[in-house]
């Protein structure tokens, strides 16, 4: 059985997918990622990250140089094509990402895990601000989705946006519920209460408590 040692990344998968369509140079890949809205799901703000990914894929023999071309006054551009190993690897990565939820470490749950660093009122204000930001992001996604539907883009190519919207909508509903509980005092804390809880758990964890 073939072994694929190259390290997966979302950007690497998107680059390989682009090259299954046709050979192209790095700038064209970046153009298509932005034109098709894939910069919503992979980070290509820094062009260097794209070039580093391409270099790694070439080093791992997933893509190869097809030719170099010159267009007028522009500098030479290297055109890349996907290899057979690259096609197999892209399909393998895609199957893995579709079938197995990845254990990721996003920043919001990490922040929630240390919420008592703030007062309950302060936490409520910050979560209210997050809710407003989520509402704005949902409105932006809706505009993008409406424009895509007006262009009659098939749903197959909009699934990533659908998932992003569903995820944001669920998060917004949850954040609103926490804000409401903070408002009415159903969820609250104080320095004294936190010390009491810490002491109780410290006692429970002590070897002498057995």
Coordinates of C-alpha atoms in Angstrom, one line a residue:
X1 CA 0.0 0.0 0.0
X2 CA 1.3 3.5 -0.9
X3 CA 2.4 5.7 2.0
X4 CA 1.7 9.4 2.0
X5 CA 4.1 11.2 4.3
X6 CA 3.1 14.7 3.4
X7 CA 1.5 16.7 6.2
X8 CA -2.1 17.7 5.7
X9 CA -3.2 21.3 5.8
X10 CA -6.5 22.9 4.6
X11 CA -4.5 25.1 2.2
X12 CA -2.5 22.2 0.8
X13 CA -5.8 20.3 0.1
X14 CA -7.2 23.4 -1.7
X15 CA -4.1 23.8 -3.8
X16 CA -4.2 20.2 -4.9
X17 CA -7.8 20.5 -5.7
X18 CA -7.1 23.6 -7.9
X19 CA -4.4 21.8 -9.7
X20 CA -6.7 18.8 -10.5
X21 CA -8.6 21.3 -12.8
X22 CA -5.5 22.4 -14.8
X23 CA -1.8 23.3 -14.4
X24 CA -1.4 26.8 -13.1
X25 CA 1.1 29.2 -11.4
X26 CA 0.9 30.3 -7.8
X27 CA -0.6 33.7 -8.6
X28 CA -3.4 32.1 -10.5
X29 CA -4.1 29.7 -7.7
X30 CA -4.3 32.6 -5.3
X31 CA -6.7 34.4 -7.7
X32 CA -9.0 31.5 -8.0
X33 CA -9.1 30.9 -4.2
X34 CA -10.2 34.5 -3.7
X35 CA -12.5 34.6 -6.7
X36 CA -14.4 31.5 -5.5
X37 CA -14.6 32.6 -1.9
X38 CA -12.3 29.9 -0.7
X39 CA -10.4 32.5 1.3
X40 CA -13.3 32.1 3.8
X41 CA -12.0 28.7 4.7
X42 CA -8.3 28.9 4.0
X43 CA -5.9 31.8 4.9
X44 CA -4.2 33.3 1.9
X45 CA -3.8 36.8 3.2
X46 CA -0.1 36.3 3.4
X47 CA 1.0 35.2 -0.1
X48 CA 4.1 33.7 1.5
X49 CA 2.0 31.0 3.2
X50 CA 0.8 29.9 -0.3
X51 CA 4.3 29.8 -1.7
X52 CA 5.5 27.8 1.3
X53 CA 2.7 25.3 0.8
X54 CA 3.5 24.9 -2.9
X55 CA 7.2 24.4 -2.1
X56 CA 6.3 21.7 0.4
X57 CA 3.9 19.9 -2.0
X58 CA 6.6 20.0 -4.7
X59 CA 9.2 18.7 -2.2
X60 CA 6.9 15.8 -1.3
X61 CA 6.3 15.0 -5.0
X62 CA 2.6 15.8 -4.8
X63 CA 3.0 18.5 -7.5
X64 CA 5.7 19.0 -10.1
X65 CA 6.9 21.9 -12.3
X66 CA 5.4 21.7 -15.7
X67 CA 7.0 24.8 -17.3
X68 CA 8.0 28.3 -16.8
X69 CA 6.2 31.1 -18.7
X70 CA 6.7 34.8 -19.3
X71 CA 3.8 37.1 -20.0
X72 CA 5.0 40.4 -21.4
X73 CA 6.7 42.6 -18.8
X74 CA 5.8 40.2 -16.0
X75 CA 8.6 38.1 -14.4
X76 CA 8.8 34.4 -15.2
X77 CA 6.1 32.3 -13.5
X78 CA 6.4 28.6 -12.7
X79 CA 3.5 26.5 -13.7
X80 CA 2.7 23.5 -11.5
X81 CA 0.8 20.3 -12.2
X82 CA -0.5 17.7 -9.9
X83 CA 1.1 14.2 -9.8
X84 CA -0.6 10.9 -9.5
X85 CA 0.6 10.7 -5.9
X86 CA -0.8 14.2 -5.4
X87 CA -4.3 13.1 -6.7
X88 CA -4.3 10.1 -4.5
X89 CA -3.2 12.1 -1.5
X90 CA -5.8 14.8 -2.1
X91 CA -8.6 12.1 -2.1
X92 CA -7.2 10.5 1.0
X93 CA -7.0 13.8 2.8
X94 CA -10.6 14.7 1.7
X95 CA -12.0 11.3 2.9
X96 CA -10.3 11.7 6.3
X97 CA -11.5 15.3 6.8
X98 CA -15.1 14.4 5.8
X99 CA -15.3 11.2 7.9
X100 CA -13.4 12.1 11.0
X101 CA -14.1 15.2 13.2
X102 CA -10.7 16.9 13.8
X103 CA -9.8 17.8 17.4
X104 CA -9.1 21.5 17.0
X105 CA -8.3 24.1 19.7
X106 CA -10.2 27.2 18.7
X107 CA -9.7 30.4 20.8
X108 CA -13.2 30.9 22.0
X109 CA -13.6 27.7 24.0
X110 CA -10.2 28.4 25.5
X111 CA -11.4 31.9 26.6
X112 CA -14.6 30.4 28.1
X113 CA -12.5 28.0 30.1
X114 CA -11.0 30.9 32.1
X115 CA -14.1 33.1 32.1
X116 CA -13.9 33.8 35.9
X117 CA -10.9 36.0 35.3
X118 CA -13.5 38.6 34.5
X119 CA -16.4 39.7 36.6
X120 CA -19.8 38.4 35.5
X121 CA -20.8 41.9 34.3
X122 CA -17.7 42.3 32.3
X123 CA -18.1 38.9 30.8
X124 CA -21.7 39.7 29.8
X125 CA -20.6 42.9 28.0
X126 CA -17.9 41.1 26.0
X127 CA -20.4 38.3 25.0
X128 CA -22.9 40.9 24.0
X129 CA -20.2 42.4 21.7
X130 CA -19.5 39.0 20.3
X131 CA -23.2 38.4 19.6
X132 CA -23.3 41.7 17.7
X133 CA -20.2 40.6 15.7
X134 CA -21.8 37.3 14.9
X135 CA -25.0 39.0 13.7
X136 CA -22.9 41.2 11.4
X137 CA -21.0 38.2 10.1
X138 CA -24.2 36.2 9.4
X139 CA -25.6 39.2 7.5
X140 CA -22.4 39.3 5.4
X141 CA -22.6 35.6 4.7
X142 CA -26.3 35.9 3.7
X143 CA -25.4 38.6 1.2
X144 CA -22.6 36.4 -0.3
X145 CA -25.0 33.4 -0.4
X146 CA -27.7 35.5 -2.1
X147 CA -25.3 36.8 -4.7
X148 CA -24.1 33.2 -5.4
X149 CA -27.7 32.0 -5.8
X150 CA -28.5 34.9 -8.1
X151 CA -25.6 33.7 -10.3
X152 CA -27.2 30.2 -10.2
X153 CA -24.1 28.6 -8.7
X154 CA -24.9 25.0 -7.9
X155 CA -25.4 24.1 -4.2
X156 CA -22.5 21.7 -4.4
X157 CA -20.1 24.6 -4.5
X158 CA -21.8 26.5 -1.6
X159 CA -21.7 23.7 1.0
X160 CA -18.7 25.3 2.9
X161 CA -20.6 28.5 3.2
X162 CA -23.7 26.7 4.4
X163 CA -21.7 25.0 7.1
X164 CA -20.1 28.2 8.2
X165 CA -23.5 29.9 8.5
X166 CA -25.1 27.0 10.4
X167 CA -22.1 27.0 12.8
X168 CA -22.3 30.8 13.4
X169 CA -26.1 30.6 13.8
X170 CA -25.8 27.9 16.5
X171 CA -23.0 29.9 18.2
X172 CA -25.1 33.0 18.2
X173 CA -28.1 31.3 19.7
X174 CA -25.9 29.8 22.5
X175 CA -24.1 33.1 23.2
X176 CA -27.5 34.9 23.5
X177 CA -28.6 32.3 26.0
X178 CA -25.5 32.8 28.2
X179 CA -25.9 36.5 28.0
X180 CA -29.5 36.2 29.2
X181 CA -28.5 34.0 32.1
X182 CA -25.8 36.5 33.1
X183 CA -28.4 39.3 32.9
X184 CA -30.9 37.7 35.2
X185 CA -28.3 36.3 37.6
X186 CA -28.9 32.6 36.8
X187 CA -25.2 32.4 35.9
X188 CA -22.9 34.5 38.1
X189 CA -19.8 34.3 40.4
X190 CA -17.9 36.4 42.9
X191 CA -14.4 36.3 44.3
X192 CA -15.7 34.8 47.5
X193 CA -17.6 32.1 45.7
X194 CA -14.6 31.3 43.5
X195 CA -12.4 30.9 46.5
X196 CA -14.9 28.6 48.1
X197 CA -15.1 26.4 45.0
X198 CA -11.3 26.3 44.7
X199 CA -11.0 25.2 48.4
X200 CA -13.6 22.5 48.0
X201 CA -12.0 21.0 45.0
X202 CA -8.5 21.3 46.5
X203 CA -9.8 19.4 49.5
X204 CA -11.3 16.7 47.3
X205 CA -8.1 16.3 45.3
X206 CA -5.9 16.1 48.5
X207 CA -4.4 12.6 49.2
X208 CA -5.5 13.0 52.8
X209 CA -9.1 13.2 51.8
X210 CA -9.2 9.4 50.9

